[in-house]
Amino acid sequence: MKTIVLNASPRKNWNTAQLLKAAMAGAKSTGAEAEYIDLYDLNFTGCRSCMLCKRKDVKRCHCYWKDELSPVIDKVYSSDTLLIGTPIYFGRPTSQYFAFMERLRFSSLSYDDYSNYFKGSVSVGMFLTMNATKEFYDKLYKEKFEAYADEFKSLNGEVYLYPAYNTLQVDDYSKFNMSSFSEEEKKKVHEECFPIDLGNAYNLGVKLSQSNSVE
Ligand SMILES: Cc1cc2nc3c(=O)[nH]c(=O)nc-3n(C[C@H](O)[C@H](O)[C@H](O)COP(=O)(O)O)c2cc1C
């Protein structure tokens, strides 16, 4: 079983990365082979519209643009599980997340009949982190992010969305002009809720790997 883990947060050891590493540990505990990639370490852009993936008689589900993302797209299509995480930036996933998604999706889209060239199955766990509380998320973000998660249905596997709310953004709020946040509340959520999120992420990593190994 192969798991690919993509961190679409620029921060390598903060909330999104920690959730992904917990989920990866869960996947590995089932014997899955896992590879972790920080998307912000790679040099890439969104789809360049080169149209090479639409040429006649070429291999499908492959991005032909020569940069550091194309091998990652190949790895996703040949994995059993994709674990991907993004912080919420201005009510949306990050720019690197969108750039990745354009490339992933366009390379499997048929322009003959808009069908899906991808016939395999990759299960997906999508992790979100944010300043928003659950109440705010439910009201303003939930519907939109469920739609972003639904885009992974083109990978033909199960898709789970895991939002972690009200995350700690900096270690010491007293050093910043961030008075709209209560440091006390942020620390409390970080100490009491975030460990539960990490446990849930681990369990989701286990579940996704197991559901694939049954098949
Ligand atoms: C540029 C930027 C925009 C952000 N926009 C939002 C937002 O719209 N809603 C929100 O809830 N949090 C927002 N945040 C907070 C982050 O989503 C939150 O701190 C997240 O946990 C960061 O992930 P990381 O710790 O993995 O870097 C924003 C942070 C940054 C840096």
Coordinates of N, CA and C and ligand atoms in Angstrom, one line a residue:
M1 N 0.8 -1.2 0.0 CA 0.0 0.0 0.0 C 0.9 1.2 0.0
K2 N 0.5 2.2 -0.9 CA 1.4 3.4 -1.0 C 0.6 4.6 -0.6
T3 N 1.1 5.4 0.3 CA 0.5 6.6 0.8 C 1.4 7.8 0.4
I4 N 0.8 8.8 -0.2 CA 1.5 10.1 -0.5 C 0.9 11.2 0.4
V5 N 1.8 11.9 1.0 CA 1.4 13.0 1.9 C 1.8 14.3 1.4
L6 N 0.9 15.2 1.2 CA 1.3 16.5 0.6 C 0.9 17.7 1.5
N7 N 1.9 18.4 2.0 CA 1.6 19.5 2.8 C 1.5 20.8 2.0
A8 N 0.3 21.4 2.0 CA 0.1 22.6 1.2 C 0.1 23.8 2.1
S9 N 0.8 23.7 3.3 CA 1.1 24.9 4.1 C 2.5 25.2 3.9
P10 N 2.8 26.5 3.9 CA 4.3 26.9 3.8 C 5.0 26.6 5.1
R11 N 4.4 26.4 6.2 CA 5.1 26.1 7.4 C 5.3 24.6 7.6
K12 N 6.5 24.2 7.8 CA 6.8 22.8 7.8 C 6.6 22.0 9.1
N13 N 6.4 22.7 10.2 CA 6.2 22.0 11.4 C 5.0 22.5 12.3
W14 N 4.2 23.2 11.6 CA 3.0 23.8 12.4 C 1.8 22.9 12.3
N15 N 0.7 23.5 12.4 CA -0.6 22.7 12.6 C -0.9 21.7 11.4
T16 N -0.8 22.2 10.2 CA -1.2 21.4 9.1 C -0.2 20.2 9.0
A17 N 1.1 20.6 9.1 CA 2.2 19.5 9.0 C 2.0 18.5 10.1
Q18 N 1.7 19.0 11.3 CA 1.6 18.0 12.4 C 0.4 17.1 12.2
L19 N -0.7 17.6 11.7 CA -1.8 16.7 11.4 C -1.5 15.7 10.4
L20 N -0.8 16.1 9.3 CA -0.4 15.2 8.2 C 0.6 14.2 8.7
K21 N 1.5 14.6 9.6 CA 2.5 13.6 10.1 C 1.8 12.6 11.0
A22 N 0.8 13.0 11.7 CA 0.1 12.1 12.6 C -0.7 11.1 11.7
A23 N -1.3 11.6 10.6 CA -2.1 10.7 9.7 C -1.1 9.8 9.0
M24 N 0.1 10.3 8.7 CA 1.1 9.4 8.0 C 1.5 8.3 9.0
A25 N 1.7 8.7 10.3 CA 2.1 7.6 11.2 C 1.0 6.6 11.3
G26 N -0.3 7.0 11.3 CA -1.4 6.0 11.3 C -1.3 5.1 10.0
A27 N -1.1 5.7 8.9 CA -0.9 4.9 7.7 C 0.2 3.9 7.8
K28 N 1.3 4.4 8.3 CA 2.5 3.5 8.4 C 2.3 2.4 9.4
S29 N 1.5 2.7 10.4 CA 1.2 1.6 11.4 C 0.5 0.4 10.8
T30 N -0.1 0.6 9.6 CA -0.8 -0.5 9.0 C 0.2 -1.2 8.0
G31 N 1.4 -0.7 7.9 CA 2.4 -1.3 7.0 C 2.5 -0.6 5.7
A32 N 1.7 0.5 5.5 CA 1.8 1.3 4.3 C 3.1 2.0 4.2
E33 N 3.5 2.1 2.9 CA 4.8 2.8 2.6 C 4.4 4.3 2.4
A34 N 5.0 5.2 3.0 CA 4.6 6.6 2.9 C 5.7 7.6 2.5
E35 N 5.3 8.5 1.6 CA 6.2 9.6 1.3 C 5.6 10.9 1.6
Y36 N 6.4 11.8 2.3 CA 5.9 13.1 2.7 C 6.6 14.2 1.9
I37 N 5.7 15.1 1.3 CA 6.3 16.2 0.5 C 5.7 17.5 0.9
D38 N 6.6 18.5 1.1 CA 6.2 19.9 1.4 C 6.0 20.5 0.0
L39 N 4.8 20.8 -0.4 CA 4.6 21.4 -1.7 C 5.4 22.8 -1.9
Y40 N 5.5 23.5 -0.7 CA 6.2 24.8 -0.8 C 7.7 24.7 -1.1
D41 N 8.3 23.5 -1.0 CA 9.7 23.3 -1.3 C 9.9 23.1 -2.8
L42 N 8.8 22.8 -3.5 CA 9.0 22.5 -4.9 C 8.8 23.8 -5.8
N43 N 9.4 23.7 -6.9 CA 9.3 24.8 -7.8 C 8.3 24.5 -8.9
F44 N 7.1 25.1 -8.8 CA 6.0 24.8 -9.8 C 5.0 25.9 -9.8
T45 N 4.2 25.8 -10.9 CA 3.1 26.8 -11.0 C 1.8 25.9 -11.2
G46 N 0.7 26.6 -11.4 CA -0.5 25.9 -11.9 C -0.4 25.5 -13.3
C47 N -1.5 25.0 -13.8 CA -1.5 24.5 -15.2 C -1.0 25.5 -16.2
R48 N -0.1 25.2 -17.1 CA 0.5 26.1 -18.1 C -0.3 26.0 -19.4
S49 N -1.3 25.2 -19.5 CA -2.2 25.1 -20.7 C -1.3 24.7 -21.9
C50 N -0.3 23.9 -21.7 CA 0.5 23.5 -22.8 C -0.2 22.5 -23.7
M51 N -1.3 21.9 -23.2 CA -2.1 20.9 -23.9 C -1.4 19.6 -24.2
L52 N -0.2 19.4 -23.7 CA 0.5 18.1 -24.1 C -0.3 16.9 -23.5
C53 N -1.0 17.1 -22.4 CA -1.7 15.9 -21.9 C -3.0 15.6 -22.7
K54 N -3.3 16.5 -23.7 CA -4.5 16.2 -24.5 C -4.1 15.7 -25.9
R55 N -2.8 15.6 -26.1 CA -2.4 15.1 -27.5 C -2.9 13.7 -27.7
K56 N -3.1 13.3 -29.0 CA -3.5 12.0 -29.3 C -2.4 11.0 -29.0
D57 N -2.9 9.8 -28.6 CA -1.9 8.7 -28.3 C -0.8 9.0 -27.3
V58 N -1.1 9.8 -26.3 CA -0.1 9.9 -25.2 C -0.7 9.2 -24.0
K59 N 0.3 9.0 -23.1 CA -0.1 8.4 -21.8 C -1.0 9.4 -21.0
R60 N -2.1 8.9 -20.5 CA -3.0 9.8 -19.8 C -2.6 9.9 -18.3
C61 N -3.3 10.8 -17.6 CA -3.1 11.0 -16.2 C -1.6 11.3 -15.9
H62 N -1.0 12.1 -16.8 CA 0.4 12.5 -16.6 C 0.5 13.9 -17.0
C63 N 1.2 14.7 -16.2 CA 1.4 16.1 -16.6 C 2.7 16.2 -17.3
Y64 N 2.7 16.8 -18.5 CA 4.0 16.8 -19.3 C 4.8 18.0 -19.1
W65 N 4.4 19.0 -18.3 CA 5.2 20.2 -18.0 C 6.4 19.7 -17.2
K66 N 7.6 20.2 -17.6 CA 8.8 19.7 -16.9 C 9.2 20.6 -15.8
D67 N 8.6 20.3 -14.6 CA 9.0 21.0 -13.4 C 8.9 20.0 -12.2
E68 N 9.0 20.5 -11.0 CA 9.1 19.6 -9.9 C 7.8 19.0 -9.4
L69 N 6.7 19.5 -10.0 CA 5.4 18.9 -9.6 C 5.0 17.7 -10.4
S70 N 5.4 17.6 -11.7 CA 4.9 16.5 -12.5 C 5.2 15.2 -11.9
P71 N 6.4 14.9 -11.3 CA 6.6 13.6 -10.7 C 5.7 13.4 -9.5
V72 N 5.3 14.5 -8.9 CA 4.4 14.3 -7.7 C 3.0 13.9 -8.2
I73 N 2.5 14.5 -9.3 CA 1.3 14.1 -9.9 C 1.3 12.6 -10.3
D74 N 2.4 12.1 -10.8 CA 2.5 10.7 -11.1 C 2.4 9.9 -9.9
K75 N 3.1 10.3 -8.8 CA 3.0 9.6 -7.5 C 1.6 9.5 -7.0
V76 N 0.9 10.6 -7.1 CA -0.5 10.6 -6.6 C -1.3 9.5 -7.4
Y77 N -1.2 9.6 -8.7 CA -2.0 8.6 -9.5 C -1.6 7.2 -9.3
S78 N -0.4 7.0 -8.7 CA 0.0 5.6 -8.5 C 0.0 5.2 -7.0
S79 N -0.6 6.0 -6.2 CA -0.8 5.7 -4.8 C -2.1 5.1 -4.5
D80 N -2.2 4.5 -3.3 CA -3.5 4.0 -2.8 C -4.2 5.1 -2.0
T81 N -3.4 5.9 -1.3 CA -4.0 6.9 -0.4 C -3.2 8.2 -0.6
L82 N -4.0 9.3 -0.7 CA -3.4 10.7 -0.6 C -3.9 11.3 0.6
L83 N -2.9 11.8 1.4 CA -3.2 12.6 2.6 C -2.7 14.0 2.2
I84 N -3.7 15.0 2.2 CA -3.3 16.4 1.8 C -3.8 17.3 2.9
G85 N -3.0 18.4 3.2 CA -3.5 19.3 4.2 C -3.2 20.7 3.7
T86 N -4.2 21.6 4.0 CA -4.0 23.0 3.7 C -4.5 23.9 4.8
P87 N -3.8 25.0 5.1 CA -4.5 26.0 6.0 C -5.5 26.7 5.2
I88 N -6.5 27.3 5.9 CA -7.4 28.2 5.2 C -6.8 29.6 5.1
Y89 N -6.6 30.1 3.9 CA -6.1 31.5 3.6 C -7.2 32.2 3.0
F90 N -7.7 33.3 3.6 CA -8.8 34.1 3.0 C -10.0 33.3 2.6
G91 N -10.3 32.3 3.4 CA -11.5 31.5 3.1 C -11.4 30.5 2.1
R92 N -10.1 30.2 1.7 CA -9.8 29.2 0.6 C -8.6 28.4 0.9
P93 N -8.3 27.4 0.2 CA -7.0 26.7 0.4 C -5.9 27.6 -0.1
T94 N -4.7 27.2 0.1 CA -3.5 28.0 -0.3 C -3.3 28.0 -1.8
S95 N -2.5 28.9 -2.2 CA -2.2 29.0 -3.7 C -1.5 27.8 -4.2
Q96 N -0.6 27.2 -3.4 CA 0.1 26.0 -3.9 C -0.9 24.8 -4.0
Y97 N -1.9 24.8 -3.1 CA -2.9 23.8 -3.2 C -3.6 23.9 -4.5
F98 N -4.1 25.1 -4.9 CA -4.8 25.3 -6.1 C -3.9 25.0 -7.3
A99 N -2.7 25.4 -7.3 CA -1.8 25.1 -8.4 C -1.7 23.6 -8.6
F100 N -1.5 22.9 -7.5 CA -1.4 21.4 -7.6 C -2.7 20.8 -8.1
M101 N -3.9 21.3 -7.6 CA -5.2 20.8 -8.1 C -5.4 21.0 -9.6
E102 N -5.0 22.1 -10.1 CA -5.2 22.4 -11.5 C -4.4 21.3 -12.4
R103 N -3.2 21.1 -11.9 CA -2.4 20.1 -12.7 C -2.9 18.7 -12.5
L104 N -3.3 18.3 -11.3 CA -3.8 17.0 -11.1 C -5.1 16.7 -11.9
R105 N -6.0 17.7 -11.9 CA -7.3 17.5 -12.5 C -7.3 17.6 -14.0
F106 N -6.5 18.5 -14.5 CA -6.5 18.7 -16.0 C -5.9 17.5 -16.7
S107 N -4.9 16.8 -16.0 CA -4.2 15.7 -16.6 C -5.1 14.5 -16.7
S108 N -6.2 14.4 -16.0 CA -7.1 13.2 -16.1 C -8.4 13.6 -16.8
L109 N -8.5 14.8 -17.2 CA -9.8 15.2 -17.8 C -9.8 15.0 -19.4
S110 N -10.8 14.2 -19.8 CA -10.9 14.0 -21.3 C -11.6 15.2 -21.9
Y111 N -11.0 15.8 -22.9 CA -11.7 16.8 -23.7 C -12.5 16.3 -24.9
D112 N -12.6 14.9 -24.9 CA -13.5 14.3 -25.9 C -15.0 14.4 -25.4
D113 N -15.1 13.9 -24.1 CA -16.4 13.9 -23.6 C -16.5 14.3 -22.1
Y114 N -15.5 14.9 -21.6 CA -15.4 15.4 -20.2 C -15.4 14.2 -19.2
S115 N -15.1 13.0 -19.7 CA -15.0 11.9 -18.7 C -13.7 11.9 -18.0
N116 N -13.5 10.9 -17.1 CA -12.3 10.9 -16.3 C -11.4 9.8 -16.9
Y117 N -10.2 10.2 -17.3 CA -9.2 9.2 -17.8 C -8.7 8.2 -16.7
F118 N -8.8 8.7 -15.4 CA -8.2 7.9 -14.3 C -9.2 6.8 -14.0
K119 N -8.7 5.6 -14.1 CA -9.5 4.4 -13.8 C -9.1 3.7 -12.5
G120 N -8.1 4.2 -11.8 CA -7.6 3.6 -10.6 C -8.4 4.1 -9.4
S121 N -7.9 3.9 -8.2 CA -8.6 4.4 -7.0 C -7.6 4.8 -6.0
V122 N -7.8 6.1 -5.6 CA -6.9 6.7 -4.6 C -7.9 7.2 -3.5
S123 N -7.8 6.8 -2.3 CA -8.6 7.3 -1.2 C -7.9 8.6 -0.7
V124 N -8.7 9.5 -0.2 CA -8.1 10.8 0.2 C -8.6 11.3 1.5
G125 N -7.6 11.7 2.3 CA -7.9 12.4 3.6 C -7.4 13.8 3.4
M126 N -8.4 14.8 3.5 CA -8.0 16.2 3.4 C -8.1 16.9 4.7
F127 N -7.0 17.5 5.1 CA -7.0 18.2 6.5 C -6.9 19.7 6.3
L128 N -7.7 20.4 7.1 CA -7.8 21.8 7.1 C -7.4 22.3 8.5
T129 N -6.7 23.4 8.5 CA -6.4 24.1 9.7 C -6.8 25.6 9.6
M130 N -7.2 26.3 10.6 CA -7.7 27.6 10.5 C -7.8 28.3 11.9
N131 N -7.9 29.6 11.8 CA -8.2 30.4 13.0 C -9.7 30.3 13.4
A132 N -10.5 30.0 12.4 CA -12.0 30.0 12.7 C -12.3 28.9 13.7
T133 N -13.4 29.3 14.4 CA -14.0 28.3 15.4 C -14.9 27.4 14.6
K134 N -15.3 26.3 15.2 CA -16.2 25.4 14.5 C -17.5 26.1 14.1
E135 N -18.0 27.0 14.9 CA -19.2 27.7 14.6 C -19.1 28.6 13.3
F136 N -17.9 29.3 13.3 CA -17.6 30.1 12.1 C -17.5 29.3 10.9
Y137 N -16.7 28.2 11.0 CA -16.5 27.3 9.9 C -17.8 26.7 9.4
D138 N -18.7 26.2 10.3 CA -19.9 25.7 9.8 C -20.8 26.7 9.1
K139 N -20.7 27.9 9.5 CA -21.5 28.9 8.9 C -20.9 29.4 7.6
L140 N -19.6 29.7 7.6 CA -19.0 30.3 6.4 C -18.2 29.5 5.5
Y141 N -17.6 28.4 6.0 CA -16.6 27.7 5.2 C -17.1 26.3 4.8
K142 N -17.8 25.6 5.6 CA -18.1 24.2 5.5 C -18.5 23.8 4.1
E143 N -19.6 24.5 3.6 CA -20.1 24.1 2.3 C -19.0 24.2 1.2
K144 N -18.3 25.3 1.2 CA -17.3 25.5 0.2 C -16.2 24.5 0.3
F145 N -15.7 24.1 1.5 CA -14.6 23.2 1.6 C -15.1 21.8 1.4
E146 N -16.4 21.5 1.6 CA -16.9 20.2 1.2 C -16.8 20.1 -0.3
A147 N -17.1 21.2 -1.0 CA -17.0 21.2 -2.5 C -15.6 21.0 -2.9
Y148 N -14.6 21.6 -2.2 CA -13.2 21.4 -2.6 C -12.8 19.9 -2.4
A149 N -13.3 19.3 -1.3 CA -13.0 17.9 -1.0 C -13.6 17.0 -2.1
D150 N -14.8 17.4 -2.5 CA -15.5 16.6 -3.6 C -14.7 16.5 -4.9
E151 N -13.9 17.5 -5.1 CA -13.1 17.4 -6.3 C -12.2 16.2 -6.4
F152 N -11.9 15.6 -5.2 CA -11.1 14.4 -5.1 C -11.9 13.2 -5.5
K153 N -13.2 13.3 -5.7 CA -13.9 12.2 -6.1 C -13.5 11.7 -7.5
S154 N -12.8 12.5 -8.2 CA -12.2 12.1 -9.5 C -11.1 11.1 -9.3
L155 N -10.7 10.9 -8.1 CA -9.7 9.8 -7.8 C -10.4 8.5 -7.5
N156 N -11.7 8.5 -7.5 CA -12.5 7.2 -7.5 C -12.4 6.5 -6.1
G157 N -11.9 7.1 -5.1 CA -11.8 6.4 -3.8 C -12.7 7.1 -2.8
E158 N -12.5 6.7 -1.5 CA -13.2 7.4 -0.4 C -12.6 8.8 -0.2
V159 N -13.4 9.8 0.2 CA -12.9 11.1 0.5 C -13.3 11.6 1.9
Y160 N -12.4 11.9 2.7 CA -12.7 12.4 4.1 C -12.1 13.8 4.2
L161 N -12.9 14.6 4.8 CA -12.5 16.0 5.1 C -12.4 16.2 6.6
Y162 N -11.2 16.6 7.1 CA -11.0 16.8 8.5 C -10.6 18.2 8.8
P163 N -11.6 19.0 9.4 CA -11.2 20.4 9.8 C -10.7 20.5 11.2
A164 N -9.6 21.1 11.5 CA -9.1 21.4 12.8 C -9.3 22.9 13.1
Y165 N -10.1 23.2 14.1 CA -10.5 24.6 14.3 C -9.6 25.4 15.2
N166 N -9.6 26.7 15.1 CA -9.0 27.6 16.1 C -7.6 27.2 16.5
T167 N -6.8 27.0 15.5 CA -5.4 26.6 15.7 C -4.5 27.7 16.3
L168 N -3.4 27.3 16.9 CA -2.4 28.3 17.4 C -1.6 28.8 16.2
Q169 N -1.6 30.1 16.0 CA -0.9 30.7 14.8 C 0.5 31.1 15.1
V170 N 0.8 31.5 16.4 CA 2.2 31.9 16.8 C 2.4 31.4 18.2
D171 N 3.7 31.2 18.6 CA 3.9 30.7 19.9 C 3.6 31.7 21.0
D172 N 4.0 33.0 20.7 CA 3.9 34.0 21.7 C 3.1 35.2 21.1
Y173 N 1.8 35.3 21.4 CA 1.0 36.3 20.8 C 1.4 37.7 21.3
S174 N 2.0 37.8 22.5 CA 2.4 39.1 23.0 C 3.4 39.9 22.1
K175 N 4.1 39.1 21.2 CA 5.1 39.8 20.4 C 4.5 40.4 19.1
F176 N 3.2 40.1 18.9 CA 2.6 40.5 17.6 C 1.4 41.4 17.8
N177 N 1.0 42.2 16.8 CA -0.3 42.9 16.8 C -1.3 42.0 16.3
M178 N -1.8 41.2 17.3 CA -2.8 40.2 16.9 C -3.9 40.2 18.1
S179 N -4.3 41.4 18.4 CA -5.2 41.5 19.6 C -6.6 41.0 19.4
S180 N -7.0 40.6 18.1 CA -8.3 40.1 17.9 C -8.4 38.6 18.4
F181 N -7.2 38.1 18.8 CA -7.2 36.7 19.3 C -6.8 36.7 20.8
S182 N -7.5 35.8 21.5 CA -7.1 35.7 22.9 C -6.1 34.6 23.0
E183 N -4.9 35.0 23.5 CA -3.8 34.0 23.6 C -4.2 32.9 24.6
E184 N -4.9 33.3 25.6 CA -5.3 32.3 26.6 C -6.3 31.2 26.0
E185 N -7.2 31.7 25.2 CA -8.1 30.8 24.5 C -7.4 29.9 23.5
K186 N -6.5 30.6 22.7 CA -5.8 29.8 21.7 C -4.9 28.7 22.3
K187 N -4.3 29.0 23.4 CA -3.4 28.0 24.1 C -4.3 26.9 24.7
K188 N -5.4 27.3 25.2 CA -6.3 26.3 25.8 C -6.8 25.3 24.7
V189 N -7.2 25.8 23.5 CA -7.6 25.0 22.4 C -6.4 24.1 22.0
H190 N -5.3 24.7 21.9 CA -4.1 24.0 21.5 C -3.7 22.8 22.4
E191 N -3.9 23.1 23.7 CA -3.6 22.0 24.7 C -4.7 21.0 24.8
E192 N -5.9 21.5 24.7 CA -7.0 20.5 24.9 C -7.6 19.9 23.7
C193 N -7.7 20.7 22.6 CA -8.4 20.1 21.4 C -7.4 19.6 20.4
F194 N -6.3 20.3 20.2 CA -5.4 19.9 19.1 C -4.8 18.5 19.3
P195 N -4.5 18.0 20.5 CA -4.1 16.6 20.7 C -5.2 15.6 20.2
I196 N -6.4 16.0 20.4 CA -7.5 15.2 19.9 C -7.5 15.1 18.4
D197 N -7.3 16.3 17.8 CA -7.2 16.4 16.3 C -6.1 15.5 15.8
L198 N -5.0 15.5 16.5 CA -3.8 14.7 16.1 C -4.2 13.2 16.2
G199 N -4.9 12.8 17.2 CA -5.3 11.4 17.4 C -6.3 11.0 16.3
N200 N -7.2 12.0 16.0 CA -8.2 11.7 14.9 C -7.5 11.6 13.6
A201 N -6.5 12.4 13.4 CA -5.7 12.3 12.1 C -5.0 11.0 12.0
Y202 N -4.4 10.5 13.1 CA -3.8 9.2 13.1 C -4.8 8.1 12.7
N203 N -6.0 8.2 13.4 CA -7.0 7.2 13.1 C -7.5 7.2 11.6
L204 N -7.5 8.4 11.1 CA -8.0 8.5 9.7 C -6.9 7.9 8.8
G205 N -5.6 8.1 9.1 CA -4.5 7.5 8.4 C -4.6 6.0 8.4
V206 N -5.0 5.5 9.6 CA -5.1 4.0 9.7 C -6.3 3.5 8.8
K207 N -7.5 4.2 9.0 CA -8.7 3.8 8.3 C -8.5 3.8 6.8
L208 N -7.9 4.9 6.3 CA -7.8 5.0 4.8 C -6.9 3.9 4.3
S209 N -5.8 3.6 5.0 CA -4.9 2.5 4.6 C -5.6 1.2 4.7
Q210 N -6.3 1.0 5.7 CA -7.0 -0.3 5.9 C -8.1 -0.5 4.9
S211 N -8.9 0.6 4.6 CA -10.0 0.4 3.6 C -9.4 0.0 2.3
N212 N -8.2 0.5 2.0 CA -7.6 0.2 0.7 C -7.0 -1.3 0.7
S213 N -6.5 -1.7 1.8 CA -5.9 -3.0 1.8 C -6.9 -4.1 1.8
V214 N -8.2 -3.8 2.1 CA -9.3 -4.8 2.0 C -9.6 -5.2 0.6
E215 N -9.4 -4.1 -0.3 CA -9.8 -4.3 -1.7 C -8.9 -5.3 -2.4
Ligands
LIG1 C1 -2.2 34.6 4.6 C2 -3.1 34.0 5.7 C3 -4.5 34.1 5.5 C4 -5.3 33.4 6.5 N1 -6.7 33.5 6.3 C5 -7.5 32.8 7.2 C6 -8.9 32.8 7.0 O1 -9.4 33.3 6.0 N2 -9.6 32.1 7.9 C7 -9.1 31.5 9.0 O2 -9.8 30.8 9.7 N3 -7.7 31.5 9.2 C8 -6.9 32.1 8.3 N4 -5.6 32.1 8.5 C9 -5.0 31.4 9.7 C10 -4.4 30.0 9.3 O3 -5.4 29.3 8.5 C11 -4.1 29.2 10.5 O4 -3.2 29.9 11.3 C12 -3.6 27.8 10.1 O5 -3.6 26.9 11.1 C13 -2.1 27.9 9.6 O6 -1.6 26.7 9.2 P1 -0.2 26.2 9.6 O7 -0.1 26.3 11.1 O8 -0.1 24.8 9.2 O9 0.8 27.1 8.9 C14 -4.7 32.8 7.6 C15 -3.3 32.8 7.8 C16 -2.5 33.4 6.8 C17 -1.0 33.4 7.0

